[in-house]
Structure formats: structure tokens, C-alpha cells
Amino acid sequence: MTEGVLLAIFAGLMLGLYALPEKFTKDFKYENTWSLFFLLTMFVVPIIASVTLIQGFGEIFGNMPTDIWVKMGLTSFLWGIGVMMWSKAINHIGLSLGFSIFIGTIILVGSLLPFIEDGLPPSNVLTFILVGILVVLLGVILNGKAGLTREKDEAKIESKDGTSAKGSMVTGIMIAVVGGLLATGFSYANAAGRPYLHEASIAQGNADWITAVAVMFPIFLSGGIVMTAYFLWQLNVKKAWGDFKTPAFGKNLFLILIMAVFHYAASALFAYAAFKLGASGNTVGYAIFNTSAVATAIVSGLITKEWVSASPKARNMLYGGLACMIAGIVIVAYANGLG
């Protein structure tokens, strides 16, 4: 259990940091950065990793039952829409709050979805899991209130210096919540595909951890379809193709490649952590993974001065929300120990 918890926490750290390099790109519009990111993380990185690392790649996926392809494909497609919406939400509400709301929603819903495939745990375990998730919910609510308070604080400053807000906080929160609901498809796809892919991967002589790479292959390719279509359209609408021609392209590509590798590796590591956590691993691992990501994103947002104009009241609510989310995850981890 301890190994699974630590792996889930480390995966969350990677996920919480993956978007940070975006702040240091130059001369790219939003559409340039994220179209290149999604191309790399959804297609280039997983295809290279899967073909290189998985023995019997063709046989494993060639023999995968149609119903599993459909379950993983459809729910991963929804996950793709959700991630795309999150990337839009951070333009309105920033990295730290964007992660809090988006991933908080994922924790609340996505941690329960695996029960559809895995079945319910014993009643004492289920009770503690639900209590932990409710504590996380309190943290999400506090983070949302912190964001709304920060918006008011920044509006007072903007009214004095004549600058304009980057986006509506309410709009950003709504985008993040809806995106989070759709992104829970990742959790279900992992639960639906892992049993077959684990058995098939082991039969081909692969190590246990290779199953995580195999699970990510259909998830990332299916999720990448909607993102690619959306950003091709956006690049045309915003006339942003020309912005790729910049002296900073090489540096930007390197930063975005780091984002892509961290994002993919974090997801694959979560899948392996869920396996190590046992019967309720998909639920417990998902909650730990995502809460760790929220904590990391909040800290990185503070370091990059997203909250520099916020009042002490707003920051205290943010810290309180983070404390609740961490407490909730401790309860969820304890529940897994009971199982």
C-alpha cells in the first residue's frame, strides 16, 4: 500500500508541475502553445513510448475485445474535451485555482466512477472513502471562494491603474467544473481497460509496470482526436499559424516537450500506482493523484505570484481549502488500508 500511495503522490507532483513551463514561452498565442502540446502529449509521446516499450504491441491491441475499445474510446474522448476546457479555464482564473476547481471536480466524481467496473468495497471502507471525498469537496468550495475574492481584489487594483481583467472568474470556474466532469472519463477508461491489458501484457512477457503504458495508449489517442480538431480550427480562426515563425520557436518547443512528457508520464505512473494499491486502487489512487496535483499547482501558482494582489482573506481561504483537500486524501488513504 505504501508504495502505491507514494507513487500516486509523485504522479500528482508531476501533473501539478506539467503546465508550469507554459508561463515561459515567448511570442506564442494560447493556440500555438496548446496545439503543439496536445500534438506531442496525445500522439507523439504515447506512440513512441508504447511501440518502444511494449512487447507484443500488435497482438495485445489487435486482440482487444471491441466492447473494451468502445468503453475506453468514448470515455477518453470525453476526457479529451474536459482537458481542453481546463486549458481554456486557466486563461480566466490562473494555474493554481484552475487546477483546484478542475481537479477537485475530477476527484469528487472520478473517484467514484471505477465502482461501476470494480464493484463497491466493504461498507466500512466505502464510508471512509465517501467521508474523505466530502472533506475534499469542502476544500474545493473554499478554493472557489478564494478565487472569487481574489477577483474582487484585482478588480480594485485594475480600476485604479486602468488595466483590464484577463477573464471572468465565474466563467472560468464554470468552464473548469464542466471540464472536470467530462475529464472523469479518464478514470473510467483506466478501470475498464486495465484488467484485459494487464493480462495480455503479462502474457507477452512484459513487466507489471508496462500495463500502465498499454492503458495510456488508447486513452491518449482517443482523447487527442477532439483536441487536435479543436486547435486546428482555432489556429485558423485566430490566424495564429504565422506565430510559429519566431526566433523563440526552438526554446518554446523544448518547454512544451517538457510539458508533454510530464503530462504523459504522470498519467502512466498513476495507472501503475492504482494497480499497486489493490482492489480499491482506481478510486483511492485517483483521489491521491489528483489532490497531490492540486497542492503542487497551488504552490507553483503562489511562487509565480498569481496571488500577489490577493488579500490575506483570499489567501487564507486558499490555504484552508488546500488543508481540507490534504486531510480528505489522508482519510481516503486510511480507507484503502482498511480494505
GROMACS .gro file of C-alpha atoms in nm:
model
  339
    1MET     CA    1   0.000   0.000   0.000
    2THR     CA    2   0.276   0.246   0.096
    3GLU     CA    3   0.444   0.210  -0.243
    4GLY     CA    4   0.115   0.276  -0.422
    5VAL     CA    5   0.044   0.587  -0.214
    6LEU     CA    6   0.393   0.727  -0.274
    7LEU     CA    7   0.370   0.657  -0.648
    8ALA     CA    8   0.031   0.830  -0.666
    9ILE     CA    9   0.169   1.132  -0.480
   10PHE     CA   10   0.472   1.154  -0.709
   11ALA     CA   11   0.249   1.123  -1.016
   12GLY     CA   12   0.041   1.410  -0.880
   13LEU     CA   13   0.353   1.622  -0.832
   14MET     CA   14   0.439   1.569  -1.198
   15LEU     CA   15   0.086   1.654  -1.311
   16GLY     CA   16   0.080   1.964  -1.092
   17LEU     CA   17   0.401   2.092  -1.250
   18TYR     CA   18   0.347   1.997  -1.613
   19ALA     CA   19   0.179   2.323  -1.720
   20LEU     CA   20   0.432   2.550  -1.548
   21PRO     CA   21   0.671   2.582  -1.849
   22GLU     CA   22   0.383   2.743  -2.044
   23LYS     CA   23   0.442   3.061  -1.847
   24PHE     CA   24   0.790   3.096  -2.002
   25THR     CA   25   0.708   3.056  -2.372
   26LYS     CA   26   0.751   3.365  -2.592
   27ASP     CA   27   0.574   3.502  -2.899
   28PHE     CA   28   0.319   3.218  -2.898
   29LYS     CA   29  -0.053   3.270  -2.875
   30TYR     CA   30  -0.256   3.041  -2.648
   31GLU     CA   31  -0.349   2.837  -2.957
   32ASN     CA   32   0.014   2.786  -3.062
   33THR     CA   33   0.126   2.662  -2.722
   34TRP     CA   34  -0.160   2.421  -2.657
   35SER     CA   35  -0.195   2.285  -3.011
   36LEU     CA   36   0.172   2.186  -3.005
   37PHE     CA   37   0.138   2.050  -2.652
   38PHE     CA   38  -0.160   1.829  -2.734
   39LEU     CA   39   0.003   1.701  -3.053
   40LEU     CA   40   0.310   1.594  -2.857
   41THR     CA   41   0.143   1.459  -2.544
   42MET     CA   42  -0.152   1.282  -2.709
   43PHE     CA   43   0.017   1.131  -3.012
   44VAL     CA   44   0.395   1.162  -3.041
   45VAL     CA   45   0.498   1.072  -2.684
   46PRO     CA   46   0.248   0.783  -2.624
   47ILE     CA   47   0.304   0.626  -2.966
   48ILE     CA   48   0.683   0.628  -2.926
   49ALA     CA   49   0.658   0.502  -2.566
   50SER     CA   50   0.409   0.226  -2.649
   51VAL     CA   51   0.579   0.090  -2.961
   52THR     CA   52   0.921   0.104  -2.795
   53LEU     CA   53   0.835  -0.041  -2.454
   54ILE     CA   54   0.550  -0.290  -2.508
   55GLN     CA   55   0.647  -0.639  -2.623
   56GLY     CA   56   0.376  -0.789  -2.844
   57PHE     CA   57   0.223  -0.445  -2.906
   58GLY     CA   58   0.034  -0.555  -3.221
   59GLU     CA   59  -0.104  -0.874  -3.070
   60ILE     CA   60  -0.217  -0.708  -2.747
   61PHE     CA   61  -0.420  -0.437  -2.917
   62GLY     CA   62  -0.520  -0.646  -3.218
   63ASN     CA   63  -0.696  -0.894  -2.988
   64MET     CA   64  -0.852  -0.641  -2.750
   65PRO     CA   65  -1.232  -0.701  -2.737
   66THR     CA   66  -1.450  -0.449  -2.920
   67ASP     CA   67  -1.653  -0.358  -2.610
   68ILE     CA   68  -1.334  -0.252  -2.429
   69TRP     CA   69  -1.225  -0.042  -2.728
   70VAL     CA   70  -1.566   0.129  -2.725
   71LYS     CA   71  -1.570   0.192  -2.349
   72MET     CA   72  -1.217   0.329  -2.346
   73GLY     CA   73  -1.258   0.525  -2.670
   74LEU     CA   74  -1.581   0.706  -2.580
   75THR     CA   75  -1.487   0.795  -2.222
   76SER     CA   76  -1.138   0.902  -2.328
   77PHE     CA   77  -1.294   1.125  -2.595
   78LEU     CA   78  -1.491   1.297  -2.317
   79TRP     CA   79  -1.172   1.325  -2.113
   80GLY     CA   80  -1.011   1.499  -2.410
   81ILE     CA   81  -1.289   1.757  -2.420
   82GLY     CA   82  -1.252   1.812  -2.046
   83VAL     CA   83  -0.875   1.868  -2.059
   84MET     CA   84  -0.921   2.108  -2.348
   85MET     CA   85  -1.172   2.306  -2.140
   86TRP     CA   86  -0.932   2.315  -1.846
   87SER     CA   87  -0.659   2.466  -2.061
   88LYS     CA   88  -0.908   2.739  -2.150
   89ALA     CA   89  -1.014   2.790  -1.789
   90ILE     CA   90  -0.665   2.880  -1.668
   91ASN     CA   91  -0.671   3.182  -1.901
   92HIS     CA   92  -0.959   3.312  -1.689
   93ILE     CA   93  -0.866   3.204  -1.338
   94GLY     CA   94  -0.495   3.114  -1.339
   95LEU     CA   95  -0.298   2.796  -1.286
   96SER     CA   96  -0.349   2.741  -0.913
   97LEU     CA   97  -0.724   2.799  -0.899
   98GLY     CA   98  -0.777   2.631  -1.237
   99PHE     CA   99  -0.619   2.314  -1.104
  100SER     CA  100  -0.813   2.338  -0.777
  101ILE     CA  101  -1.156   2.359  -0.938
  102PHE     CA  102  -1.092   2.131  -1.234
  103ILE     CA  103  -0.916   1.852  -1.047
  104GLY     CA  104  -1.136   1.895  -0.740
  105THR     CA  105  -1.436   1.813  -0.959
  106ILE     CA  106  -1.248   1.518  -1.104
  107ILE     CA  107  -1.174   1.386  -0.755
  108LEU     CA  108  -1.536   1.411  -0.645
  109VAL     CA  109  -1.681   1.231  -0.946
  110GLY     CA  110  -1.391   1.040  -1.098
  111SER     CA  111  -1.303   0.865  -0.773
  112LEU     CA  112  -1.649   0.705  -0.766
  113LEU     CA  113  -1.677   0.602  -1.131
  114PRO     CA  114  -1.444   0.299  -1.102
  115PHE     CA  115  -1.700   0.138  -0.871
  116ILE     CA  116  -1.911   0.080  -1.183
  117GLU     CA  117  -1.646  -0.158  -1.314
  118ASP     CA  118  -1.481  -0.274  -0.990
  119GLY     CA  119  -1.787  -0.306  -0.766
  120LEU     CA  120  -1.838  -0.149  -0.422
  121PRO     CA  121  -1.584  -0.212  -0.145
  122PRO     CA  122  -1.688  -0.327   0.207
  123SER     CA  123  -1.920  -0.082   0.383
  124ASN     CA  124  -1.659   0.040   0.635
  125VAL     CA  125  -1.413   0.117   0.352
  126LEU     CA  126  -1.681   0.286   0.141
  127THR     CA  127  -1.787   0.504   0.436
  128PHE     CA  128  -1.436   0.638   0.493
  129ILE     CA  129  -1.385   0.694   0.119
  130LEU     CA  130  -1.705   0.897   0.099
  131VAL     CA  131  -1.616   1.099   0.411
  132GLY     CA  132  -1.274   1.174   0.265
  133ILE     CA  133  -1.424   1.287  -0.064
  134LEU     CA  134  -1.670   1.515   0.119
  135VAL     CA  135  -1.377   1.677   0.302
  136VAL     CA  136  -1.213   1.729  -0.037
  137LEU     CA  137  -1.539   1.890  -0.154
  138LEU     CA  138  -1.514   2.141   0.130
  139GLY     CA  139  -1.163   2.224   0.011
  140VAL     CA  140  -1.286   2.276  -0.346
  141ILE     CA  141  -1.558   2.513  -0.224
  142LEU     CA  142  -1.305   2.714  -0.022
  143ASN     CA  143  -1.074   2.736  -0.323
  144GLY     CA  144  -1.361   2.863  -0.537
  145LYS     CA  145  -1.446   3.130  -0.281
  146ALA     CA  146  -1.080   3.225  -0.262
  147GLY     CA  147  -1.078   3.277  -0.639
  148LEU     CA  148  -1.389   3.496  -0.632
  149THR     CA  149  -1.238   3.704  -0.350
  150ARG     CA  150  -0.915   3.738  -0.546
  151GLU     CA  151  -1.110   3.862  -0.848
  152LYS     CA  152  -1.263   4.141  -0.639
  153ASP     CA  153  -0.921   4.233  -0.501
  154GLU     CA  154  -0.770   4.250  -0.851
  155ALA     CA  155  -1.068   4.447  -0.983
  156LYS     CA  156  -1.000   4.721  -0.727
  157ILE     CA  157  -0.639   4.747  -0.847
  158GLU     CA  158  -0.742   4.744  -1.215
  159SER     CA  159  -0.993   5.022  -1.159
  160LYS     CA  160  -0.709   5.237  -1.027
  161ASP     CA  161  -0.444   5.169  -1.294
  162GLY     CA  162  -0.676   5.125  -1.593
  163THR     CA  163  -0.575   4.766  -1.679
  164SER     CA  164  -0.835   4.513  -1.783
  165ALA     CA  165  -0.906   4.173  -1.632
  166LYS     CA  166  -0.783   3.869  -1.822
  167GLY     CA  167  -1.117   3.694  -1.799
  168SER     CA  168  -1.428   3.639  -1.591
  169MET     CA  169  -1.368   3.438  -1.274
  170VAL     CA  170  -1.724   3.299  -1.280
  171THR     CA  171  -1.686   3.194  -1.644
  172GLY     CA  172  -1.352   3.033  -1.570
  173ILE     CA  173  -1.492   2.839  -1.274
  174MET     CA  174  -1.786   2.713  -1.482
  175ILE     CA  175  -1.554   2.600  -1.761
  176ALA     CA  176  -1.332   2.423  -1.508
  177VAL     CA  177  -1.625   2.244  -1.341
  178VAL     CA  178  -1.781   2.119  -1.666
  179GLY     CA  179  -1.438   2.025  -1.795
  180GLY     CA  180  -1.370   1.835  -1.474
  181LEU     CA  181  -1.695   1.638  -1.508
  182LEU     CA  182  -1.608   1.534  -1.862
  183ALA     CA  183  -1.246   1.458  -1.770
  184THR     CA  184  -1.359   1.187  -1.527
  185GLY     CA  185  -1.380   0.969  -1.837
  186PHE     CA  186  -1.008   0.904  -1.781
  187SER     CA  187  -1.080   0.726  -1.453
  188TYR     CA  188  -1.348   0.505  -1.606
  189ALA     CA  189  -1.136   0.423  -1.913
  190ASN     CA  190  -0.849   0.312  -1.689
  191ALA     CA  191  -1.078   0.087  -1.484
  192ALA     CA  192  -1.241  -0.060  -1.797
  193GLY     CA  193  -0.922  -0.135  -1.988
  194ARG     CA  194  -0.674  -0.239  -1.720
  195PRO     CA  195  -0.794  -0.597  -1.649
  196TYR     CA  196  -0.762  -0.715  -2.012
  197LEU     CA  197  -0.450  -0.512  -2.088
  198HIS     CA  198  -0.273  -0.631  -1.774
  199GLU     CA  199  -0.341  -0.997  -1.851
  200ALA     CA  200  -0.248  -0.959  -2.217
  201SER     CA  201   0.067  -0.761  -2.137
  202ILE     CA  202   0.192  -1.014  -1.880
  203ALA     CA  203   0.123  -1.297  -2.127
  204GLN     CA  204   0.363  -1.128  -2.370
  205GLY     CA  205   0.638  -1.127  -2.108
  206ASN     CA  206   0.611  -0.760  -2.008
  207ALA     CA  207   0.680  -0.633  -1.657
  208ASP     CA  208   0.387  -0.520  -1.439
  209TRP     CA  209   0.455  -0.150  -1.493
  210ILE     CA  210   0.425  -0.186  -1.873
  211THR     CA  211   0.049  -0.231  -1.826
  212ALA     CA  212   0.030   0.139  -1.738
  213VAL     CA  213   0.190   0.228  -2.073
  214ALA     CA  214  -0.056  -0.002  -2.253
  215VAL     CA  215  -0.356   0.153  -2.078
  216MET     CA  216  -0.247   0.504  -2.174
  217PHE     CA  217  -0.222   0.420  -2.547
  218PRO     CA  218  -0.596   0.406  -2.634
  219ILE     CA  219  -0.681   0.671  -2.375
  220PHE     CA  220  -0.440   0.931  -2.511
  221LEU     CA  221  -0.508   0.863  -2.879
  222SER     CA  222  -0.887   0.883  -2.832
  223GLY     CA  223  -0.862   1.194  -2.615
  224GLY     CA  224  -0.625   1.356  -2.862
  225ILE     CA  225  -0.873   1.345  -3.151
  226VAL     CA  226  -1.100   1.617  -3.018
  227MET     CA  227  -0.812   1.835  -2.905
  228THR     CA  228  -0.638   1.819  -3.241
  229ALA     CA  229  -0.959   1.907  -3.428
  230TYR     CA  230  -1.034   2.197  -3.194
  231PHE     CA  231  -0.692   2.356  -3.212
  232LEU     CA  232  -0.658   2.317  -3.589
  233TRP     CA  233  -0.981   2.514  -3.611
  234GLN     CA  234  -0.860   2.770  -3.356
  235LEU     CA  235  -0.528   2.823  -3.536
  236ASN     CA  236  -0.726   2.912  -3.849
  237VAL     CA  237  -0.981   3.130  -3.671
  238LYS     CA  238  -0.719   3.327  -3.478
  239LYS     CA  239  -0.483   3.336  -3.778
  240ALA     CA  240  -0.214   3.204  -3.546
  241TRP     CA  241  -0.020   2.980  -3.785
  242GLY     CA  242   0.226   3.261  -3.853
  243ASP     CA  243   0.314   3.286  -3.484
  244PHE     CA  244   0.503   2.958  -3.510
  245LYS     CA  245   0.762   3.154  -3.711
  246THR     CA  246   0.951   3.309  -3.426
  247PRO     CA  247   1.316   3.307  -3.314
  248ALA     CA  248   1.188   3.160  -2.986
  249PHE     CA  249   1.040   2.851  -3.156
  250GLY     CA  250   1.323   2.619  -3.051
  251LYS     CA  251   1.301   2.727  -2.687
  252ASN     CA  252   0.921   2.707  -2.694
  253LEU     CA  253   0.929   2.357  -2.846
  254PHE     CA  254   1.166   2.240  -2.573
  255LEU     CA  255   0.945   2.383  -2.296
  256ILE     CA  256   0.630   2.234  -2.448
  257LEU     CA  257   0.800   1.896  -2.491
  258ILE     CA  258   0.877   1.900  -2.118
  259MET     CA  259   0.508   1.968  -2.055
  260ALA     CA  260   0.409   1.678  -2.282
  261VAL     CA  261   0.646   1.427  -2.123
  262PHE     CA  262   0.547   1.524  -1.768
  263HIS     CA  263   0.175   1.506  -1.853
  264TYR     CA  264   0.203   1.163  -2.014
  265ALA     CA  265   0.440   1.020  -1.751
  266ALA     CA  266   0.218   1.143  -1.467
  267SER     CA  267  -0.086   0.967  -1.614
  268ALA     CA  268   0.102   0.642  -1.677
  269LEU     CA  269   0.251   0.648  -1.326
  270PHE     CA  270  -0.097   0.695  -1.178
  271ALA     CA  271  -0.217   0.384  -1.363
  272TYR     CA  272   0.068   0.183  -1.211
  273ALA     CA  273   0.001   0.330  -0.864
  274ALA     CA  274  -0.366   0.226  -0.892
  275PHE     CA  275  -0.254  -0.131  -0.963
  276LYS     CA  276  -0.021  -0.129  -0.662
  277LEU     CA  277  -0.299  -0.003  -0.433
  278GLY     CA  278  -0.509  -0.314  -0.484
  279ALA     CA  279  -0.887  -0.367  -0.502
  280SER     CA  280  -0.991  -0.003  -0.447
  281GLY     CA  281  -0.678   0.131  -0.615
  282ASN     CA  282  -0.855   0.305  -0.902
  283THR     CA  283  -1.063   0.510  -0.658
  284VAL     CA  284  -0.801   0.570  -0.389
  285GLY     CA  285  -0.515   0.623  -0.634
  286TYR     CA  286  -0.718   0.867  -0.842
  287ALA     CA  287  -0.806   1.075  -0.538
  288ILE     CA  288  -0.448   1.085  -0.406
  289PHE     CA  289  -0.303   1.151  -0.753
  290ASN     CA  290  -0.526   1.446  -0.828
  291THR     CA  291  -0.512   1.605  -0.484
  292SER     CA  292  -0.132   1.591  -0.492
  293ALA     CA  293  -0.152   1.768  -0.829
  294VAL     CA  294  -0.375   2.040  -0.684
  295ALA     CA  295  -0.138   2.102  -0.394
  296THR     CA  296   0.158   2.126  -0.631
  297ALA     CA  297  -0.026   2.362  -0.867
  298ILE     CA  298  -0.132   2.591  -0.583
  299VAL     CA  299   0.225   2.617  -0.456
  300SER     CA  300   0.356   2.684  -0.808
  301GLY     CA  301   0.086   2.947  -0.858
  302LEU     CA  302   0.194   3.118  -0.538
  303ILE     CA  303   0.560   3.104  -0.639
  304THR     CA  304   0.482   3.261  -0.978
  305LYS     CA  305   0.291   3.540  -0.796
  306GLU     CA  306  -0.058   3.466  -0.925
  307TRP     CA  307  -0.192   3.564  -0.583
  308VAL     CA  308   0.033   3.865  -0.523
  309SER     CA  309  -0.263   4.107  -0.549
  310ALA     CA  310  -0.497   3.893  -0.339
  311SER     CA  311  -0.598   3.999   0.010
  312PRO     CA  312  -0.499   3.797   0.319
  313LYS     CA  313  -0.861   3.678   0.335
  314ALA     CA  314  -0.840   3.526  -0.014
  315ARG     CA  315  -0.507   3.360   0.055
  316ASN     CA  316  -0.627   3.221   0.389
  317MET     CA  317  -0.928   3.061   0.217
  318LEU     CA  318  -0.694   2.914  -0.043
  319TYR     CA  319  -0.472   2.767   0.229
  320GLY     CA  320  -0.777   2.637   0.416
  321GLY     CA  321  -0.907   2.471   0.100
  322LEU     CA  322  -0.572   2.306   0.041
  323ALA     CA  323  -0.562   2.180   0.401
  324CYS     CA  324  -0.909   2.026   0.363
  325MET     CA  325  -0.810   1.852   0.041
  326ILE     CA  326  -0.498   1.705   0.202
  327ALA     CA  327  -0.700   1.593   0.507
  328GLY     CA  328  -0.955   1.431   0.279
  329ILE     CA  329  -0.685   1.235   0.100
  330VAL     CA  330  -0.540   1.113   0.432
  331ILE     CA  331  -0.886   0.976   0.513
  332VAL     CA  332  -0.915   0.811   0.170
  333ALA     CA  333  -0.569   0.653   0.207
  334TYR     CA  334  -0.671   0.522   0.552
  335ALA     CA  335  -0.981   0.370   0.396
  336ASN     CA  336  -0.766   0.182   0.147
  337GLY     CA  337  -0.565   0.044   0.439
  338LEU     CA  338  -0.886  -0.090   0.592
  339GLY     CA  339  -0.958  -0.270   0.266
   0.00000   0.00000   0.00000
